[in-house]
Coordinates of C-alpha atoms and ligand atoms in Angstrom, one line a residue:
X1 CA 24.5 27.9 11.0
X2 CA 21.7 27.8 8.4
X3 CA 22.6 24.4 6.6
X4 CA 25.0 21.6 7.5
X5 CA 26.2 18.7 4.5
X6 CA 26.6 15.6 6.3
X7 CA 28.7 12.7 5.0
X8 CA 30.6 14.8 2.9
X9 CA 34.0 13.4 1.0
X10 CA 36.3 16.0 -0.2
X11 CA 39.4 15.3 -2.3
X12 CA 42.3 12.9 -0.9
X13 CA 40.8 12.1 2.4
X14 CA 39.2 8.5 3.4
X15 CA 37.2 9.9 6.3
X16 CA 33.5 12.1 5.6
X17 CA 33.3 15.1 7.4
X18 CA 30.0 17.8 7.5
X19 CA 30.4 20.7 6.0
X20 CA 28.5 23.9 8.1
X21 CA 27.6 26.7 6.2
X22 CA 26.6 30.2 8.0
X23 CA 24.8 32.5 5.3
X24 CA 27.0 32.9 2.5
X25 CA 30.2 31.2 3.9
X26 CA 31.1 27.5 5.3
X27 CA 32.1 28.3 9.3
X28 CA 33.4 25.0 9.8
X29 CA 34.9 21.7 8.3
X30 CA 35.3 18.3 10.1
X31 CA 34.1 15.1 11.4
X32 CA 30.4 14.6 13.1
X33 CA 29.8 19.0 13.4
X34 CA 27.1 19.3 16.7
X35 CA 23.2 19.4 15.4
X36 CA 22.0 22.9 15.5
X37 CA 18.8 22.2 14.1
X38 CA 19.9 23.5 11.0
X39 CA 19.0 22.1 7.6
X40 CA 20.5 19.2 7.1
X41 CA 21.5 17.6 3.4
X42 CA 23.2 13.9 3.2
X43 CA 26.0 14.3 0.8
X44 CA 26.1 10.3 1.5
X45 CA 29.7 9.8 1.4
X46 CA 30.4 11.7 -2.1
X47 CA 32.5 14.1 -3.0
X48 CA 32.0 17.6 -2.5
X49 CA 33.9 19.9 -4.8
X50 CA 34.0 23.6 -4.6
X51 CA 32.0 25.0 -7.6
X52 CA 33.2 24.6 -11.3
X53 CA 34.3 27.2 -13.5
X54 CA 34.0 27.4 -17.4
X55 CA 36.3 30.3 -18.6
X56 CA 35.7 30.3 -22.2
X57 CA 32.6 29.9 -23.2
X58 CA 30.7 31.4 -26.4
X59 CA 27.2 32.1 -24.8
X60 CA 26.1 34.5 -27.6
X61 CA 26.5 31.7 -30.4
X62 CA 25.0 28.7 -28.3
X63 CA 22.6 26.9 -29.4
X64 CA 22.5 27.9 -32.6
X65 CA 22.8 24.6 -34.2
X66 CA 19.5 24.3 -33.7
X67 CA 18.8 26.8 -36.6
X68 CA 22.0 26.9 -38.5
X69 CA 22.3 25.6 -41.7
X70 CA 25.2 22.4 -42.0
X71 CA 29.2 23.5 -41.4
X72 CA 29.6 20.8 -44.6
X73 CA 33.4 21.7 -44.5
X74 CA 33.6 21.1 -40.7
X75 CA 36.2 24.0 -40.4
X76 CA 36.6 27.2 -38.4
X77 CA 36.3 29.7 -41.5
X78 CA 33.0 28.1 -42.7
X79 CA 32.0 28.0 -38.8
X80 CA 32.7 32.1 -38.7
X81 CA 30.8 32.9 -42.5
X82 CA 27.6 30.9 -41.4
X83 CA 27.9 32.9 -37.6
X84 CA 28.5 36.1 -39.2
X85 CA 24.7 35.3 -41.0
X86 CA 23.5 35.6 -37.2
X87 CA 25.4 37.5 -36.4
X88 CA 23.9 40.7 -38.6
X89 CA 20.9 40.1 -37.2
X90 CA 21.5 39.6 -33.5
X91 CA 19.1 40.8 -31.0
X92 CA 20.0 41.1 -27.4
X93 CA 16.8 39.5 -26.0
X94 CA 17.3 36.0 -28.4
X95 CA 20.9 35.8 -27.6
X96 CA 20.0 36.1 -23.5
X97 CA 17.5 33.5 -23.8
X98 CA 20.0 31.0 -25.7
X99 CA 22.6 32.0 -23.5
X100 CA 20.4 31.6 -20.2
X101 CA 19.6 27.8 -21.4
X102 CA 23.3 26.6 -21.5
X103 CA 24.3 28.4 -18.4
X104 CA 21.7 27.1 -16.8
X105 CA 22.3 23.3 -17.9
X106 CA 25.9 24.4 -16.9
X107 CA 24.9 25.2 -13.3
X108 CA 22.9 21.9 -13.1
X109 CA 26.2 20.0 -13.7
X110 CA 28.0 22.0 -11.0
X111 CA 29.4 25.6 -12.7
X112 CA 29.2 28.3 -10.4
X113 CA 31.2 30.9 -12.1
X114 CA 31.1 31.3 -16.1
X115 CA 33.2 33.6 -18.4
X116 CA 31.4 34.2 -21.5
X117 CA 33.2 35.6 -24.5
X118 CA 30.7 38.2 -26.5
X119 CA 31.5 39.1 -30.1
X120 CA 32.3 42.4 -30.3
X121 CA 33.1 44.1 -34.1
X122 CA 31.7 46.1 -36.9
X123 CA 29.2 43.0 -37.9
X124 CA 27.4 42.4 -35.2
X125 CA 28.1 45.7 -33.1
X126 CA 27.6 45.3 -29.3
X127 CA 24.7 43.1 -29.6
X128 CA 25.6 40.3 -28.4
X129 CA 27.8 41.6 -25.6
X130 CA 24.3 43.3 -24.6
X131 CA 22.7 40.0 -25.1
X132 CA 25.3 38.6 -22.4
X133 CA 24.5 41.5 -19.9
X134 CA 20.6 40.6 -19.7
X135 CA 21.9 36.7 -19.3
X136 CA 24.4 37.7 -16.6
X137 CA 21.5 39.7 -14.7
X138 CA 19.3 36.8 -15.3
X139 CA 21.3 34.4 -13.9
X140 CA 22.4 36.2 -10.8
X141 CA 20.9 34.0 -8.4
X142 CA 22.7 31.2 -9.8
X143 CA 26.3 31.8 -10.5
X144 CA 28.6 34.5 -10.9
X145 CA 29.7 35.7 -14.6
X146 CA 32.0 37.7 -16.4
X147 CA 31.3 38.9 -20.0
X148 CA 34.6 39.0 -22.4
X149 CA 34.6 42.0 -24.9
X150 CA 35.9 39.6 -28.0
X151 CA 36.8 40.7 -31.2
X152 CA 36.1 37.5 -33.5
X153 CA 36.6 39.9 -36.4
X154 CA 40.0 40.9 -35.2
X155 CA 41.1 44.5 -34.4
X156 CA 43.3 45.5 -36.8
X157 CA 41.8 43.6 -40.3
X158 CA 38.4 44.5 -38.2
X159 CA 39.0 48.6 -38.3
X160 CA 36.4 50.1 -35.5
X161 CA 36.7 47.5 -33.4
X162 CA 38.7 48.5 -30.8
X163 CA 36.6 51.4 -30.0
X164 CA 33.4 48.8 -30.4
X165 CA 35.5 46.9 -27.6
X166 CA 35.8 50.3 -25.5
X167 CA 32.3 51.0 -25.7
X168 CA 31.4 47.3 -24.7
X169 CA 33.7 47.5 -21.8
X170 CA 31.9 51.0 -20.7
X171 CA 28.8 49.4 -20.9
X172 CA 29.8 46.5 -18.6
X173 CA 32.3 43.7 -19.9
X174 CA 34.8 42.2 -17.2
X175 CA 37.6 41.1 -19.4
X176 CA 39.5 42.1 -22.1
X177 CA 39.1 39.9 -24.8
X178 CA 41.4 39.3 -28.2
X179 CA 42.2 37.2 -31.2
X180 CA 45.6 38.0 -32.4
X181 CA 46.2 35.1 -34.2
X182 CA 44.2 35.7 -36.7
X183 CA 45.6 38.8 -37.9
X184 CA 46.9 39.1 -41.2
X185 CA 50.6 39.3 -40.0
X186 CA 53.0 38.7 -37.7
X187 CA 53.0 42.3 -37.1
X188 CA 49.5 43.5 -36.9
X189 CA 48.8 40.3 -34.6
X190 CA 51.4 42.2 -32.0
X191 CA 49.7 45.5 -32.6
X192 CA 46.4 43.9 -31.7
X193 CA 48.2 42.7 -28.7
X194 CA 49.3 46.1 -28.0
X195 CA 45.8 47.1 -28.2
X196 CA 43.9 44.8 -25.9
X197 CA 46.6 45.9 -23.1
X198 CA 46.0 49.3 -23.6
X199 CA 42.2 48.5 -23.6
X200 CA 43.0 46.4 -20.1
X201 CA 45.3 49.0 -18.5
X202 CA 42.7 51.7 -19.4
X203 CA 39.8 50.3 -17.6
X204 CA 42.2 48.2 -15.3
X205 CA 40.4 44.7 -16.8
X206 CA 42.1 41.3 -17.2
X207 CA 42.8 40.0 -20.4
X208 CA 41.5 36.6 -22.1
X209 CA 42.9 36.0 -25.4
X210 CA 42.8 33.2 -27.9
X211 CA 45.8 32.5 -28.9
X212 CA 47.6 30.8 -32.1
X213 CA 44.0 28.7 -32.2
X214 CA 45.5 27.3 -36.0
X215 CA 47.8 23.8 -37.2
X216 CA 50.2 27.0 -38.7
X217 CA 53.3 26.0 -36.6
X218 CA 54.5 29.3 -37.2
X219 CA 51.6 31.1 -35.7
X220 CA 53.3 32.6 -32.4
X221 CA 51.3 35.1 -30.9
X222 CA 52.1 33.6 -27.3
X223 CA 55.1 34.4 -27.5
X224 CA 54.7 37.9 -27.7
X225 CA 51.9 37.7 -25.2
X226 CA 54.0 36.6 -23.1
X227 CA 56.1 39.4 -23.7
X228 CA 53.8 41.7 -23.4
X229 CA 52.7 39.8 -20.2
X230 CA 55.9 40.5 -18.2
X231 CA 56.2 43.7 -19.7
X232 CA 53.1 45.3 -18.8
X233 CA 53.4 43.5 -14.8
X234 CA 50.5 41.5 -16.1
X235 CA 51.9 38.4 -14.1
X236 CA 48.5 36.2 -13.2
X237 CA 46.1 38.4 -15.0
X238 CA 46.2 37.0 -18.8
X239 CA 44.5 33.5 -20.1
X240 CA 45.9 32.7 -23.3
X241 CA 42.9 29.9 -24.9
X242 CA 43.8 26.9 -27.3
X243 CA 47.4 27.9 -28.4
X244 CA 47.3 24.9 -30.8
X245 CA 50.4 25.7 -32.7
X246 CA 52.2 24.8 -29.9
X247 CA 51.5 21.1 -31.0
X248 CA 53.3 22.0 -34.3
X249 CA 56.3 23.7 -32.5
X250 CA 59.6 22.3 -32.6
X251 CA 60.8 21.3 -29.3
X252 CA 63.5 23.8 -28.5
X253 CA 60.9 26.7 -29.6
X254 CA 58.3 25.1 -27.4
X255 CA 60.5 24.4 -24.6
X256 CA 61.4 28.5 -24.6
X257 CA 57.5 29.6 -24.9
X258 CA 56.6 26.8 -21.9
X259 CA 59.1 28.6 -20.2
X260 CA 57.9 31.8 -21.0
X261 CA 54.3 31.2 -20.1
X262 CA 55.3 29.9 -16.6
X263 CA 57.3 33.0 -16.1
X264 CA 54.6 35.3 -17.5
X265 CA 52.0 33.9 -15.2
X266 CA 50.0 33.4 -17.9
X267 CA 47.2 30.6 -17.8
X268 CA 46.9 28.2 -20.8
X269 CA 43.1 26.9 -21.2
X270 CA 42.7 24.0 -23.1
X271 CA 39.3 23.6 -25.3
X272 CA 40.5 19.8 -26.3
X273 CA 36.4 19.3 -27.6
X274 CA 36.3 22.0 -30.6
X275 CA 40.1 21.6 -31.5
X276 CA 39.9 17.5 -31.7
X277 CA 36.9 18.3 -34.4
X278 CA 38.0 21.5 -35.6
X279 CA 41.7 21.3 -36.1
X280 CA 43.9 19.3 -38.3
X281 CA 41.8 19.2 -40.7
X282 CA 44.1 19.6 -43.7
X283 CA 46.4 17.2 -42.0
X284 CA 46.6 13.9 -44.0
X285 CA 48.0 11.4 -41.2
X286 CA 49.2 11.8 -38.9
X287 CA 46.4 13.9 -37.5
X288 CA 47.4 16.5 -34.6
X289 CA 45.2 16.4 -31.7
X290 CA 46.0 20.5 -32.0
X291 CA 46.2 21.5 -28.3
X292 CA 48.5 23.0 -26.0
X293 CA 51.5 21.1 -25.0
X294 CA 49.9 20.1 -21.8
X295 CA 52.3 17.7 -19.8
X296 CA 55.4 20.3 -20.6
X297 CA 53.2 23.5 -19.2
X298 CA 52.4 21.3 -16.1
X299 CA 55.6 19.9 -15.3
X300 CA 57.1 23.7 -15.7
X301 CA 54.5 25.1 -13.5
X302 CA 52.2 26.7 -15.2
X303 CA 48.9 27.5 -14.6
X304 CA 46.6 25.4 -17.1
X305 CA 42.6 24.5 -17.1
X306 CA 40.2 23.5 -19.6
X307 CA 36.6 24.8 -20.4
X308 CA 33.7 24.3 -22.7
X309 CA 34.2 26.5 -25.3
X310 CA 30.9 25.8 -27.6
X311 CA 27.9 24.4 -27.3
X312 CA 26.1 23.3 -30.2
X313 CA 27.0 25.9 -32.3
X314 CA 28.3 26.3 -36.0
X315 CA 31.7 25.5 -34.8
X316 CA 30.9 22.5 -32.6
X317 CA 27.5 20.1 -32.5
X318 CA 27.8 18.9 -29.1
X319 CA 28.7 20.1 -25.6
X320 CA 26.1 19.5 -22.7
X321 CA 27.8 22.0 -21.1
X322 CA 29.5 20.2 -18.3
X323 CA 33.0 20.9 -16.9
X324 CA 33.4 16.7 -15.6
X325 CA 33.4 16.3 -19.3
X326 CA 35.8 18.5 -20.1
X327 CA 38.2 17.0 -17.4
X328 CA 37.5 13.5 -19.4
X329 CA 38.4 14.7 -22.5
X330 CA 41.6 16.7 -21.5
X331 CA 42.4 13.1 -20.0
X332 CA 42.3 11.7 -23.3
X333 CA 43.8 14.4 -25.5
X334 CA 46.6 15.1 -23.3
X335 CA 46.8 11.8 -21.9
X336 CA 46.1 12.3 -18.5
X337 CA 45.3 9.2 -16.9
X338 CA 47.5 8.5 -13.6
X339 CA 46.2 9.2 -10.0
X340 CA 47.9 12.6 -9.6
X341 CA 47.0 13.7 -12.9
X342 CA 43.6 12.9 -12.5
X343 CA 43.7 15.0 -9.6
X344 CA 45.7 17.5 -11.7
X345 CA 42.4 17.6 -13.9
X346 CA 40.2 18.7 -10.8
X347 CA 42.6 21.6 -9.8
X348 CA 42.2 22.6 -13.8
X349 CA 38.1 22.5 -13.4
X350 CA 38.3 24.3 -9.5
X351 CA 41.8 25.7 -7.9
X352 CA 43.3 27.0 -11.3
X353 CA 40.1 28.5 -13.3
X354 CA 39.8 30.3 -9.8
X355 CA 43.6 31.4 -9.9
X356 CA 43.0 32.7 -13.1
X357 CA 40.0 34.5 -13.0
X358 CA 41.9 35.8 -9.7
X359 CA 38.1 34.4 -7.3
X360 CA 39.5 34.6 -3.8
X361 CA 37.4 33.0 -0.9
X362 CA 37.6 29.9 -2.8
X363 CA 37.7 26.4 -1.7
X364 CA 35.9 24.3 1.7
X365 CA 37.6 25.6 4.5
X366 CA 36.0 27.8 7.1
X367 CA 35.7 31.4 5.9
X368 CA 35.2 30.5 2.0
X369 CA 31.9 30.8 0.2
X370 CA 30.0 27.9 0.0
X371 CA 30.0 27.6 -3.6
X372 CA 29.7 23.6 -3.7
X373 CA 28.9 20.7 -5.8
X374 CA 27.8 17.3 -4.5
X375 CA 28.9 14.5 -7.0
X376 CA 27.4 11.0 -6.7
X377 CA 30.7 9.6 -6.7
X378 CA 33.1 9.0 -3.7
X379 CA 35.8 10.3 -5.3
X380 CA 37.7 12.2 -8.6
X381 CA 38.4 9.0 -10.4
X382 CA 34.8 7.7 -10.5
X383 CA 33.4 11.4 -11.0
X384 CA 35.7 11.6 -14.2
X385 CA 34.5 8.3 -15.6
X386 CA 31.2 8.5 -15.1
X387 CA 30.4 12.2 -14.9
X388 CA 27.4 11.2 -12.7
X389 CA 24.3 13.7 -12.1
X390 CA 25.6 16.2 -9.3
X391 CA 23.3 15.9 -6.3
X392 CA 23.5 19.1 -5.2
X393 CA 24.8 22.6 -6.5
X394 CA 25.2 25.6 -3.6
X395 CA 26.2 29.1 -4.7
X396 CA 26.6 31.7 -1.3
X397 CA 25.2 29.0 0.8
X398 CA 22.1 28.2 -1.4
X399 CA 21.3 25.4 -2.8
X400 CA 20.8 26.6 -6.8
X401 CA 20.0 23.2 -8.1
X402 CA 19.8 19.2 -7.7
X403 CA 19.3 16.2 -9.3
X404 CA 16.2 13.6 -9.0
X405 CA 16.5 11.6 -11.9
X406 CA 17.2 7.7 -10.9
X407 CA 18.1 5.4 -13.4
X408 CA 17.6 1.4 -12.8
X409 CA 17.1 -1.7 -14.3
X410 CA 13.8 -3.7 -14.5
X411 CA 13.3 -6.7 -12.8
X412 CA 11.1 -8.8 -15.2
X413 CA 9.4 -12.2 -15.6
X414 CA 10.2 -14.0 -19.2
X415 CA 7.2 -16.4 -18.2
X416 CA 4.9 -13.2 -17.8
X417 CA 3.2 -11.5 -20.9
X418 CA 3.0 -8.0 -19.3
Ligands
ZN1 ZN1 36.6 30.0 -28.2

């Protein structure tokens, strides 16, 4: 045993137990574990979560609100003209060192797995996917991450970017990434489909897509991803991101792709931060909150979680990035506020993101790397509202970062000057 957490709460149970953790992997779980003179570290009765996961996040573009000039329109195509600017002039070693900043903050608040989604396409070549690879070598120590091979240009509007996407892949993306949506039509958005799987059965990669990210009710690229899904036997290896439409769906349609999804296996993630600026926009009132249809997908079944798409970047100013906030706002988009759902929220952040990225070994139970995060809170409820610092952060066992900062208030005397 080289470390034991003491006092730890996990999820649903009144009692603390100590966690033991042997190298890599927790060897045992329970109440008052025997002192082997191993380190010790107080967890003080809060809770103790297996690592976070963020999914979907745009490392290469992070960040870059700190140079960019204003989005004045506030909406995605102004967003993709003012990264495209970068974007021409992207060199690996800048994007690393942006990218390397946020994942770090993101391993501070608990994330312990990241999937970052590089732009791949005849503007900014492989660049930033190479940009990516020095971040993901850099940050080895710290978490574990997949790079996306993305086409924000599309693939078939884009021409030369599927073999840009090949190459990427050869040179060391995880996932197969894809923007069908924004195709021109219906039918080149199924032939970019088509693509991507062939890209994914090729190298035998997962897919990640985002999907039908627009107000357009009549955007329905899940639908054939789906498809395409069950199809291919893709069953639990395809994230579909956003899928916004489905908001503007009428409920018979939306009942059928629900339906579909949950059949497919396919994994919704919600980005409720960049679609509650982002979306809508042209809506007069009512304004959609442009997300998936949440409560439907879970009450069929399906596998859903959210992420942190952007952080400061032309798209979206804010984003810290931490996954507690992300469970907070899907609480308040999707309206997700009951005991179980707030529990529902913590499977999305832990259990599902590590369905879907298909992470084994997962969870605290004896045998499971000790990817952990100590929250100073006793319990889901309280680590939603108050998305306190996390304490402690462990990845294979070691600890990979902590908190000090206190925060108090000042006793002082009105009668003294000082
Ligand atoms: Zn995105």
């Amino acid at each position: 045993m080289s470390l034991v957490i003491r006092n730890a709460r996990l999820r649903g149970q009144a009692q603390s137990v100590d966690i033991a953790i042997d190298g890599e992997r927790i060897s045992a779980v329970g109440p008052n574990l025997a002192d082997s003179g191993a380190r010790t570290i107080d967890a003080a009765g809060n809770l103790v979560l297996p690592g976070f996961f963020n999914l979907h996040f745009h490392a290469d573009k992070c960040l870059l609100g700190e140079i960019m000039r204003p989005n004045v329109s506030g909406t995605l195509p102004e967003a993709i003209e003012i990264t495209n600017d970068f974007k021409r002039n992207y060199d690996p070693t800048e994007v690393a060192t942006r990218a390397v900043r946020s994942m770090e903050a993101g391993v501070m608040n608990g994330t312990t797995f990241f999937r970052l989604f590089a732009d791949v396409g005849t503007i900014g070549g492989l660049q930033a996917a190479r940009g990516l690879f020095l971040a993901r070598e850099r940050m080895r120590k710290y978490c574990r991450t997949q790079v996306v091979a993305f086409p924000q240009e599309g693939i078939v509007r884009d021409p030369g970017a599927a073999e840009l996407m090949d190459e990427a892949i050869k040179e060391g993306c995880d996932i197969v990434g894809g923007l069908p949506w924004y195709e021109y039509t219906d039918e080149e958005a199924h032939q970019h489909i088509d693509i991507c799987f062939d890209l994914a059965k090729k190298h035998d990669l997962d897919v990640h897509m985002l999907v039908d990210d627009t107000d357009d009710a009549n955007s329905r690229s899940l639908e054939y991803l789906a498809l395409k899904t069950m199809r291919e036997g893709f069953q639990g290896r395809v994230t579909a991101s956003h899928c916004g439409a489905m908001a503007g769906y009428n409920d018979v349609y939306a009942a059928k792709i629900v339906d579909m999804v949950a059949t497919a296996g396919v994994t919704i993630s919600v980005n409720a931060h960049i679609n509650l600026v982002c979306s809508a926009r042209i809506d007069r009132e009512p304004k959609r909150r442009g997300i998936a249809r949440v409560k439907e997908l879970l009450a069929r079944g399906a596998n859903v979680i959210t992420s942190q798409d952007d952080v400061n970047d032309p798209y979206y100013p804010f984003g810290k990035p931490d996954p507690l906030e992300c469970g907070v706002m899907i609480a308040h988009v999707a309206q997700l506020t009951l005991p179980h759902e707030l529990e529902q929220i913590a499977n999305m952040l832990t259990v599902n993101s590590a369905k879907a990225a298909r992470v084994t070994e997962y969870g605290i139970a004896p045998g499971m790397r000790a990817d952990l995060v100590v929250v100073s809170a006793p319990s889901v409820h309280e680590a939603l509202r108050l998305q306190p610092p996390r304490r402690h952060v462990f990845k294979d066992g070691r600890e990979v970062a902590r908190a000090t900062l206190t925060q108090e208030l000042v006793a002082w005397d009105p009668q003294s000057s000082l």
